[in-house]
mmCIF file of N, CA and C and ligand atoms in Angstrom:
data_model
loop_
_atom_site.group_PDB
_atom_site.id
_atom_site.type_symbol
_atom_site.label_atom_id
_atom_site.label_comp_id
_atom_site.label_asym_id
_atom_site.label_seq_id
_atom_site.Cartn_x
_atom_site.Cartn_y
_atom_site.Cartn_z
ATOM 1 N N UNK D 239 -8.192 6.428 -12.332
ATOM 2 C CA UNK D 239 -7.943 4.979 -12.194
ATOM 3 C C UNK D 239 -9.267 4.266 -11.952
ATOM 4 N N UNK D 240 -9.534 3.227 -12.714
ATOM 5 C CA UNK D 240 -10.861 2.622 -12.778
ATOM 6 C C UNK D 240 -11.390 2.162 -11.420
ATOM 7 N N UNK D 241 -10.579 1.500 -10.646
ATOM 8 C CA UNK D 241 -11.096 0.865 -9.448
ATOM 9 C C UNK D 241 -10.657 1.544 -8.158
ATOM 10 N N UNK D 242 -10.479 2.858 -8.210
ATOM 11 C CA UNK D 242 -9.960 3.558 -7.036
ATOM 12 C C UNK D 242 -11.094 4.327 -6.338
ATOM 13 N N UNK D 243 -11.277 4.037 -5.056
ATOM 14 C CA UNK D 243 -12.348 4.668 -4.273
ATOM 15 C C UNK D 243 -12.256 6.196 -4.321
ATOM 16 N N UNK D 244 -11.060 6.751 -4.115
ATOM 17 C CA UNK D 244 -10.954 8.212 -4.038
ATOM 18 C C UNK D 244 -11.031 8.857 -5.420
ATOM 19 N N UNK D 245 -10.619 8.173 -6.483
ATOM 20 C CA UNK D 245 -10.882 8.692 -7.842
ATOM 21 C C UNK D 245 -12.389 8.799 -8.064
ATOM 22 N N UNK D 246 -13.122 7.793 -7.591
ATOM 23 C CA UNK D 246 -14.584 7.799 -7.767
ATOM 24 C C UNK D 246 -15.222 8.905 -6.928
ATOM 25 N N UNK D 247 -14.725 9.130 -5.735
ATOM 26 C CA UNK D 247 -15.245 10.222 -4.898
ATOM 27 C C UNK D 247 -14.947 11.566 -5.566
ATOM 28 N N UNK D 248 -13.719 11.748 -6.061
ATOM 29 C CA UNK D 248 -13.353 13.024 -6.719
ATOM 30 C C UNK D 248 -14.211 13.274 -7.959
ATOM 31 N N UNK D 249 -14.595 12.198 -8.647
ATOM 32 C CA UNK D 249 -15.414 12.323 -9.865
ATOM 33 C C UNK D 249 -16.895 12.454 -9.554
ATOM 34 N N UNK D 250 -17.266 12.340 -8.269
ATOM 35 C CA UNK D 250 -18.677 12.434 -7.890
ATOM 36 C C UNK D 250 -19.453 11.156 -8.130
ATOM 37 N N UNK D 251 -18.746 10.074 -8.439
ATOM 38 C CA UNK D 251 -19.426 8.785 -8.698
ATOM 39 C C UNK D 251 -19.835 8.100 -7.399
ATOM 40 N N UNK D 252 -19.125 8.428 -6.318
ATOM 41 C CA UNK D 252 -19.495 7.963 -4.973
ATOM 42 C C UNK D 252 -19.721 9.227 -4.148
ATOM 43 N N UNK D 253 -20.862 9.320 -3.449
ATOM 44 C CA UNK D 253 -21.153 10.555 -2.721
ATOM 45 C C UNK D 253 -20.194 10.806 -1.557
ATOM 46 N N UNK D 254 -19.975 12.079 -1.278
ATOM 47 C CA UNK D 254 -19.149 12.469 -0.141
ATOM 48 C C UNK D 254 -19.617 13.841 0.311
ATOM 49 N N UNK D 255 -19.188 14.204 1.504
ATOM 50 C CA UNK D 255 -19.532 15.511 2.052
ATOM 51 C C UNK D 255 -18.413 16.489 1.700
ATOM 52 N N UNK D 256 -18.653 17.292 0.665
ATOM 53 C CA UNK D 256 -17.598 18.170 0.129
ATOM 54 C C UNK D 256 -17.271 19.314 1.079
ATOM 55 N N UNK D 257 -15.973 19.553 1.246
ATOM 56 C CA UNK D 257 -15.496 20.687 2.035
ATOM 57 C C UNK D 257 -14.900 21.753 1.127
ATOM 58 N N UNK D 258 -14.224 21.323 0.059
ATOM 59 C CA UNK D 258 -13.511 22.251 -0.828
ATOM 60 C C UNK D 258 -13.265 21.549 -2.158
ATOM 61 N N UNK D 259 -13.278 22.330 -3.249
ATOM 62 C CA UNK D 259 -12.927 21.772 -4.552
ATOM 63 C C UNK D 259 -12.357 22.862 -5.436
ATOM 64 N N UNK D 260 -11.313 22.529 -6.183
ATOM 65 C CA UNK D 260 -10.873 23.389 -7.279
ATOM 66 C C UNK D 260 -10.502 22.484 -8.448
ATOM 67 N N UNK D 261 -9.810 23.010 -9.448
ATOM 68 C CA UNK D 261 -9.572 22.204 -10.654
ATOM 69 C C UNK D 261 -8.657 21.003 -10.396
ATOM 70 N N UNK D 262 -7.845 21.068 -9.353
ATOM 71 C CA UNK D 262 -6.868 19.993 -9.098
ATOM 72 C C UNK D 262 -7.120 19.194 -7.837
ATOM 73 N N UNK D 263 -7.906 19.747 -6.918
ATOM 74 C CA UNK D 263 -7.994 19.211 -5.557
ATOM 75 C C UNK D 263 -9.450 19.023 -5.150
ATOM 76 N N UNK D 264 -9.684 17.959 -4.378
ATOM 77 C CA UNK D 264 -11.012 17.731 -3.790
ATOM 78 C C UNK D 264 -10.810 17.417 -2.306
ATOM 79 N N UNK D 265 -11.645 17.976 -1.446
ATOM 80 C CA UNK D 265 -11.574 17.718 -0.003
ATOM 81 C C UNK D 265 -12.965 17.386 0.506
ATOM 82 N N UNK D 266 -13.015 16.402 1.396
ATOM 83 C CA UNK D 266 -14.311 15.916 1.897
ATOM 84 C C UNK D 266 -14.143 15.422 3.318
ATOM 85 N N UNK D 267 -15.275 15.262 4.008
ATOM 86 C CA UNK D 267 -15.239 14.806 5.402
ATOM 87 C C UNK D 267 -14.924 13.319 5.456
ATOM 88 N N UNK D 268 -14.031 12.964 6.388
ATOM 89 C CA UNK D 268 -13.726 11.542 6.592
ATOM 90 C C UNK D 268 -14.965 10.841 7.155
ATOM 91 N N UNK D 269 -15.230 9.644 6.647
ATOM 92 C CA UNK D 269 -16.412 8.880 7.066
ATOM 93 C C UNK D 269 -16.291 8.382 8.513
ATOM 94 N N UNK D 270 -15.068 8.309 9.011
ATOM 95 C CA UNK D 270 -14.808 7.803 10.368
ATOM 96 C C UNK D 270 -13.879 8.796 11.078
ATOM 97 N N UNK D 271 -14.421 9.975 11.444
ATOM 98 C CA UNK D 271 -13.570 11.071 11.907
ATOM 99 C C UNK D 271 -12.803 10.764 13.193
ATOM 100 N N UNK D 272 -11.530 11.164 13.200
ATOM 101 C CA UNK D 272 -10.654 10.961 14.361
ATOM 102 C C UNK D 272 -10.478 12.250 15.169
ATOM 103 N N UNK D 273 -11.186 13.281 14.797
ATOM 104 C CA UNK D 273 -11.164 14.561 15.507
ATOM 105 C C UNK D 273 -12.461 15.265 15.131
ATOM 106 N N UNK D 274 -12.874 16.282 15.900
ATOM 107 C CA UNK D 274 -14.117 16.989 15.560
ATOM 108 C C UNK D 274 -14.109 17.545 14.132
ATOM 109 N N UNK D 275 -12.927 17.948 13.647
ATOM 110 C CA UNK D 275 -12.783 18.282 12.223
ATOM 111 C C UNK D 275 -11.803 17.297 11.620
ATOM 112 N N UNK D 276 -12.234 16.562 10.610
ATOM 113 C CA UNK D 276 -11.357 15.581 9.944
ATOM 114 C C UNK D 276 -11.691 15.574 8.456
ATOM 115 N N UNK D 277 -10.840 16.260 7.706
ATOM 116 C CA UNK D 277 -10.996 16.302 6.251
ATOM 117 C C UNK D 277 -9.980 15.379 5.597
ATOM 118 N N UNK D 278 -10.369 14.863 4.427
ATOM 119 C CA UNK D 278 -9.443 14.143 3.545
ATOM 120 C C UNK D 278 -9.246 15.032 2.325
ATOM 121 N N UNK D 279 -7.992 15.353 2.018
ATOM 122 C CA UNK D 279 -7.694 16.241 0.894
ATOM 123 C C UNK D 279 -6.882 15.442 -0.129
ATOM 124 N N UNK D 280 -7.355 15.447 -1.376
ATOM 125 C CA UNK D 280 -6.707 14.618 -2.402
ATOM 126 C C UNK D 280 -6.470 15.410 -3.685
ATOM 127 N N UNK D 281 -5.405 15.043 -4.407
ATOM 128 C CA UNK D 281 -5.328 15.517 -5.793
ATOM 129 C C UNK D 281 -6.353 14.731 -6.603
ATOM 130 N N UNK D 282 -7.023 15.381 -7.545
ATOM 131 C CA UNK D 282 -8.011 14.663 -8.362
ATOM 132 C C UNK D 282 -7.338 13.595 -9.228
ATOM 133 N N UNK D 283 -6.122 13.897 -9.647
ATOM 134 C CA UNK D 283 -5.380 12.923 -10.458
ATOM 135 C C UNK D 283 -4.816 11.830 -9.553
ATOM 136 N N UNK D 284 -4.881 10.601 -10.021
ATOM 137 C CA UNK D 284 -4.457 9.473 -9.193
ATOM 138 C C UNK D 284 -2.942 9.448 -8.985
ATOM 139 N N UNK D 285 -2.547 9.479 -7.706
ATOM 140 C CA UNK D 285 -1.170 9.193 -7.278
ATOM 141 C C UNK D 285 -1.360 8.191 -6.147
ATOM 142 N N UNK D 286 -0.646 7.083 -6.165
ATOM 143 C CA UNK D 286 -0.951 5.996 -5.231
ATOM 144 C C UNK D 286 -0.570 6.336 -3.785
ATOM 145 N N UNK D 287 0.593 6.904 -3.585
ATOM 146 C CA UNK D 287 1.043 7.193 -2.216
ATOM 147 C C UNK D 287 2.202 8.172 -2.281
ATOM 148 N N UNK D 288 2.731 8.540 -1.116
ATOM 149 C CA UNK D 288 3.884 9.447 -1.078
ATOM 150 C C UNK D 288 5.075 8.855 -1.823
ATOM 151 N N UNK D 289 5.142 7.541 -1.900
ATOM 152 C CA UNK D 289 6.227 6.884 -2.653
ATOM 153 C C UNK D 289 6.207 7.237 -4.134
ATOM 154 N N UNK D 290 5.062 7.690 -4.623
ATOM 155 C CA UNK D 290 4.890 7.907 -6.063
ATOM 156 C C UNK D 290 4.946 9.373 -6.459
ATOM 157 N N UNK D 291 5.337 10.241 -5.523
ATOM 158 C CA UNK D 291 5.511 11.664 -5.868
ATOM 159 C C UNK D 291 6.826 11.804 -6.645
ATOM 160 N N UNK D 292 6.766 12.532 -7.759
ATOM 161 C CA UNK D 292 7.970 12.706 -8.575
ATOM 162 C C UNK D 292 7.936 14.085 -9.241
ATOM 163 N N UNK D 293 8.953 14.346 -10.059
ATOM 164 C CA UNK D 293 9.077 15.680 -10.676
ATOM 165 C C UNK D 293 7.894 15.994 -11.594
ATOM 166 N N UNK D 294 7.247 14.976 -12.129
ATOM 167 C CA UNK D 294 6.120 15.194 -13.046
ATOM 168 C C UNK D 294 4.825 15.543 -12.306
ATOM 169 N N UNK D 295 4.659 15.054 -11.086
ATOM 170 C CA UNK D 295 3.365 15.255 -10.416
ATOM 171 C C UNK D 295 3.455 16.074 -9.118
ATOM 172 N N UNK D 296 4.645 16.492 -8.714
ATOM 173 C CA UNK D 296 4.764 17.163 -7.414
ATOM 174 C C UNK D 296 4.017 18.491 -7.366
ATOM 175 N N UNK D 297 3.757 19.102 -8.542
ATOM 176 C CA UNK D 297 2.967 20.343 -8.528
ATOM 177 C C UNK D 297 1.557 20.082 -7.987
ATOM 178 N N UNK D 298 1.061 18.858 -8.137
ATOM 179 C CA UNK D 298 -0.281 18.539 -7.612
ATOM 180 C C UNK D 298 -0.268 18.476 -6.083
ATOM 181 N N UNK D 299 0.846 18.067 -5.519
ATOM 182 C CA UNK D 299 0.977 18.042 -4.057
ATOM 183 C C UNK D 299 1.057 19.483 -3.535
ATOM 184 N N UNK D 300 1.750 20.339 -4.280
ATOM 185 C CA UNK D 300 1.764 21.763 -3.907
ATOM 186 C C UNK D 300 0.346 22.331 -3.937
ATOM 187 N N UNK D 301 -0.436 21.926 -4.928
ATOM 188 C CA UNK D 301 -1.840 22.380 -5.008
ATOM 189 C C UNK D 301 -2.640 21.903 -3.803
ATOM 190 N N UNK D 302 -2.368 20.676 -3.354
ATOM 191 C CA UNK D 302 -3.058 20.161 -2.164
ATOM 192 C C UNK D 302 -2.763 21.075 -0.973
ATOM 193 N N UNK D 303 -1.505 21.465 -0.792
ATOM 194 C CA UNK D 303 -1.166 22.306 0.367
ATOM 195 C C UNK D 303 -1.689 23.730 0.207
ATOM 196 N N UNK D 304 -1.765 24.227 -1.009
ATOM 197 C CA UNK D 304 -2.428 25.526 -1.214
ATOM 198 C C UNK D 304 -3.895 25.421 -0.804
ATOM 199 N N UNK D 305 -4.522 24.298 -1.151
ATOM 200 C CA UNK D 305 -5.937 24.094 -0.794
ATOM 201 C C UNK D 305 -6.090 23.981 0.724
ATOM 202 N N UNK D 306 -5.176 23.299 1.380
ATOM 203 C CA UNK D 306 -5.270 23.141 2.836
ATOM 204 C C UNK D 306 -5.211 24.518 3.513
ATOM 205 N N UNK D 307 -4.345 25.390 3.036
ATOM 206 C CA UNK D 307 -4.280 26.737 3.624
ATOM 207 C C UNK D 307 -5.616 27.465 3.452
ATOM 208 N N UNK D 308 -6.261 27.276 2.304
ATOM 209 C CA UNK D 308 -7.580 27.908 2.086
ATOM 210 C C UNK D 308 -8.643 27.265 2.980
ATOM 211 N N UNK D 309 -8.571 25.954 3.134
ATOM 212 C CA UNK D 309 -9.547 25.251 3.987
ATOM 213 C C UNK D 309 -9.410 25.726 5.432
ATOM 214 N N UNK D 310 -8.176 25.943 5.875
ATOM 215 C CA UNK D 310 -7.960 26.403 7.255
ATOM 216 C C UNK D 310 -8.652 27.738 7.504
ATOM 217 N N UNK D 311 -8.628 28.622 6.515
ATOM 218 C CA UNK D 311 -9.324 29.908 6.639
ATOM 219 C C UNK D 311 -10.830 29.686 6.571
ATOM 220 N N UNK D 312 -11.251 28.942 5.568
ATOM 221 C CA UNK D 312 -12.690 28.681 5.354
ATOM 222 C C UNK D 312 -13.337 28.056 6.580
ATOM 223 N N UNK D 313 -12.615 27.147 7.249
ATOM 224 C CA UNK D 313 -13.175 26.381 8.367
ATOM 225 C C UNK D 313 -12.786 26.952 9.734
ATOM 226 N N UNK D 314 -12.123 28.113 9.737
ATOM 227 C CA UNK D 314 -11.760 28.799 10.988
ATOM 228 C C UNK D 314 -10.910 27.913 11.899
ATOM 229 N N UNK D 315 -9.856 27.338 11.343
ATOM 230 C CA UNK D 315 -8.986 26.454 12.118
ATOM 231 C C UNK D 315 -7.828 27.244 12.755
ATOM 232 N N UNK D 316 -8.157 28.404 13.322
ATOM 233 C CA UNK D 316 -7.106 29.290 13.818
ATOM 234 C C UNK D 316 -6.370 28.732 15.035
ATOM 235 N N UNK D 317 -6.941 27.727 15.702
ATOM 236 C CA UNK D 317 -6.236 27.124 16.840
ATOM 237 C C UNK D 317 -5.231 26.066 16.397
ATOM 238 N N UNK D 318 -5.187 25.773 15.120
ATOM 239 C CA UNK D 318 -4.199 24.838 14.594
ATOM 240 C C UNK D 318 -4.825 23.570 14.035
ATOM 241 N N UNK D 319 -4.000 22.842 13.365
ATOM 242 C CA UNK D 319 -4.456 21.579 12.740
ATOM 243 C C UNK D 319 -3.228 20.744 12.429
ATOM 244 N N UNK D 320 -3.468 19.478 12.167
ATOM 245 C CA UNK D 320 -2.392 18.560 11.775
ATOM 246 C C UNK D 320 -2.698 17.999 10.398
ATOM 247 N N UNK D 321 -1.641 17.899 9.558
ATOM 248 C CA UNK D 321 -1.754 17.295 8.228
ATOM 249 C C UNK D 321 -0.934 16.011 8.250
ATOM 250 N N UNK D 322 -1.581 14.901 7.870
ATOM 251 C CA UNK D 322 -0.938 13.584 7.932
ATOM 252 C C UNK D 322 -1.182 12.851 6.625
ATOM 253 N N UNK D 323 -0.134 12.216 6.095
ATOM 254 C CA UNK D 323 -0.350 11.239 5.023
ATOM 255 C C UNK D 323 0.260 9.915 5.459
ATOM 256 N N UNK D 324 -0.533 8.880 5.427
ATOM 257 C CA UNK D 324 -0.055 7.547 5.760
ATOM 258 C C UNK D 324 0.434 6.888 4.482
ATOM 259 N N UNK D 325 1.645 6.347 4.527
ATOM 260 C CA UNK D 325 2.246 5.714 3.340
ATOM 261 C C UNK D 325 2.616 4.289 3.684
ATOM 262 N N UNK D 326 1.896 3.361 3.074
ATOM 263 C CA UNK D 326 2.271 1.958 3.221
ATOM 264 C C UNK D 326 1.702 1.290 4.456
ATOM 265 N N UNK D 327 2.056 0.033 4.595
ATOM 266 C CA UNK D 327 1.459 -0.881 5.582
ATOM 267 C C UNK D 327 1.685 -0.429 7.018
ATOM 268 N N UNK D 328 2.920 -0.140 7.379
ATOM 269 C CA UNK D 328 3.192 0.181 8.776
ATOM 270 C C UNK D 328 2.544 1.493 9.208
ATOM 271 N N UNK D 329 2.291 2.386 8.264
ATOM 272 C CA UNK D 329 1.622 3.650 8.598
ATOM 273 C C UNK D 329 0.107 3.508 8.575
ATOM 274 N N UNK D 330 -0.387 2.358 8.106
ATOM 275 C CA UNK D 330 -1.826 2.113 8.106
ATOM 276 C C UNK D 330 -2.560 2.682 6.917
ATOM 277 N N UNK D 331 -1.874 2.856 5.785
ATOM 278 C CA UNK D 331 -2.578 3.343 4.582
ATOM 279 C C UNK D 331 -3.561 2.277 4.112
ATOM 280 N N UNK D 332 -4.832 2.664 4.019
ATOM 281 C CA UNK D 332 -5.875 1.708 3.620
ATOM 282 C C UNK D 332 -6.474 2.030 2.249
ATOM 283 N N UNK D 333 -6.244 3.234 1.735
ATOM 284 C CA UNK D 333 -6.762 3.615 0.412
ATOM 285 C C UNK D 333 -5.570 4.007 -0.457
ATOM 286 N N UNK D 334 -5.452 3.357 -1.631
ATOM 287 C CA UNK D 334 -4.280 3.540 -2.480
ATOM 288 C C UNK D 334 -4.369 4.701 -3.446
ATOM 289 N N UNK D 335 -4.815 5.852 -2.930
ATOM 290 C CA UNK D 335 -4.813 7.134 -3.661
ATOM 291 C C UNK D 335 -4.333 8.137 -2.626
ATOM 292 N N UNK D 336 -3.226 8.793 -2.915
ATOM 293 C CA UNK D 336 -2.619 9.637 -1.881
ATOM 294 C C UNK D 336 -3.650 10.604 -1.305
ATOM 295 N N UNK D 337 -3.636 10.731 0.006
ATOM 296 C CA UNK D 337 -4.592 11.614 0.676
ATOM 297 C C UNK D 337 -3.950 12.190 1.912
ATOM 298 N N UNK D 338 -4.390 13.385 2.256
ATOM 299 C CA UNK D 338 -3.857 14.127 3.390
ATOM 300 C C UNK D 338 -4.992 14.332 4.379
ATOM 301 N N UNK D 339 -4.815 13.756 5.566
ATOM 302 C CA UNK D 339 -5.785 13.960 6.638
ATOM 303 C C UNK D 339 -5.525 15.345 7.228
ATOM 304 N N UNK D 340 -6.574 16.122 7.422
ATOM 305 C CA UNK D 340 -6.459 17.390 8.163
ATOM 306 C C UNK D 340 -7.329 17.239 9.402
ATOM 307 N N UNK D 341 -6.653 17.240 10.548
ATOM 308 C CA UNK D 341 -7.313 16.994 11.837
ATOM 309 C C UNK D 341 -7.278 18.265 12.665
ATOM 310 N N UNK D 342 -8.402 18.581 13.312
ATOM 311 C CA UNK D 342 -8.458 19.821 14.090
ATOM 312 C C UNK D 342 -9.606 19.788 15.084
ATOM 313 N N UNK D 343 -9.617 20.847 15.909
ATOM 314 C CA UNK D 343 -10.646 21.103 16.913
ATOM 315 C C UNK D 343 -10.565 20.182 18.108
ATOM 316 N N UNK D 344 -9.375 19.625 18.355
ATOM 317 C CA UNK D 344 -9.052 19.027 19.646
ATOM 318 C C UNK D 344 -7.545 19.070 19.780
ATOM 319 N N UNK D 345 -7.050 18.917 21.041
ATOM 320 C CA UNK D 345 -5.608 18.850 21.236
ATOM 321 C C UNK D 345 -5.099 17.547 20.635
ATOM 322 N N UNK D 346 -4.037 17.626 19.842
ATOM 323 C CA UNK D 346 -3.504 16.454 19.136
ATOM 324 C C UNK D 346 -2.176 16.045 19.776
ATOM 325 N N UNK D 347 -2.136 14.846 20.302
ATOM 326 C CA UNK D 347 -0.935 14.349 20.974
ATOM 327 C C UNK D 347 0.260 14.305 20.015
ATOM 328 N N UNK D 348 1.444 14.553 20.577
ATOM 329 C CA UNK D 348 2.678 14.377 19.819
ATOM 330 C C UNK D 348 3.698 13.694 20.713
ATOM 331 N N UNK D 349 4.373 12.636 20.300
ATOM 332 C CA UNK D 349 4.238 11.995 19.002
ATOM 333 C C UNK D 349 2.946 11.195 18.911
ATOM 334 N N UNK D 350 2.453 10.966 17.676
ATOM 335 C CA UNK D 350 1.237 10.173 17.501
ATOM 336 C C UNK D 350 1.536 8.706 17.837
ATOM 337 N N UNK D 351 0.508 7.914 18.047
ATOM 338 C CA UNK D 351 0.677 6.509 18.422
ATOM 339 C C UNK D 351 1.178 5.658 17.280
HETATM 340 P P1 5GP F 78 -5.754 5.881 5.507
HETATM 341 O O1 5GP F 78 -6.035 4.875 6.582
HETATM 342 O O2 5GP F 78 -5.548 5.226 4.151
HETATM 343 O O3 5GP F 78 -4.684 6.864 5.835
HETATM 344 O O4 5GP F 78 -7.055 6.767 5.416
HETATM 345 C C1 5GP F 78 -8.200 6.417 4.696
HETATM 346 C C2 5GP F 78 -9.309 7.244 5.271
HETATM 347 O O5 5GP F 78 -10.383 7.242 4.367
HETATM 348 C C3 5GP F 78 -9.835 6.701 6.613
HETATM 349 O O6 5GP F 78 -9.712 7.707 7.592
HETATM 350 C C4 5GP F 78 -11.274 6.339 6.306
HETATM 351 O O7 5GP F 78 -12.149 6.628 7.375
HETATM 352 C C5 5GP F 78 -11.591 7.180 5.085
HETATM 353 N N1 5GP F 78 -12.551 6.566 4.191
HETATM 354 C C6 5GP F 78 -12.516 5.290 3.715
HETATM 355 N N2 5GP F 78 -13.554 5.075 2.889
HETATM 356 C C7 5GP F 78 -14.238 6.239 2.832
HETATM 357 C C8 5GP F 78 -15.424 6.643 2.131
HETATM 358 O O8 5GP F 78 -16.040 5.880 1.384
HETATM 359 N N3 5GP F 78 -15.853 7.915 2.317
HETATM 360 C C9 5GP F 78 -15.192 8.786 3.132
HETATM 361 N N4 5GP F 78 -15.713 10.009 3.253
HETATM 362 N N5 5GP F 78 -14.080 8.449 3.806
HETATM 363 C C10 5GP F 78 -13.608 7.190 3.654
HETATM 364 ZN ZN1 ZN F 79 -7.321 7.210 -7.403
#
């Protein structure tokens, strides 16, 4: 998608700190980390939000979770981590390309604020 920040990051047009990449998925460090480890994991193909997951593209979401399991091993997240996707205004979604926050290396309150 022409004007999408995360499409540009996945394409390498905007620099980012890469954590993981495969043919379908790109993961990078969040610019404003909310935990000592804070990755953003995205499908390379543009999907706007969780509202837009469907039978045609859900395999890409499965790829994201396969990548997260690999990242957890790669980054030694054996004490646990949280995966979050914000969808829409009330959840605070600020970038319109679906992304999964992976937060770790501190105790994470439940329920979140
Ligand atoms: P949201 O609020 O949409 O769930 O999450 C968007 C996330 O993207 C935020 O945590 C924000 O810090 C991060 N972010 C926004 N712009 C950039 C950027 O240009 N580079 C990186 N690495 N992270 C970004
Ligand atoms: Zn995009």
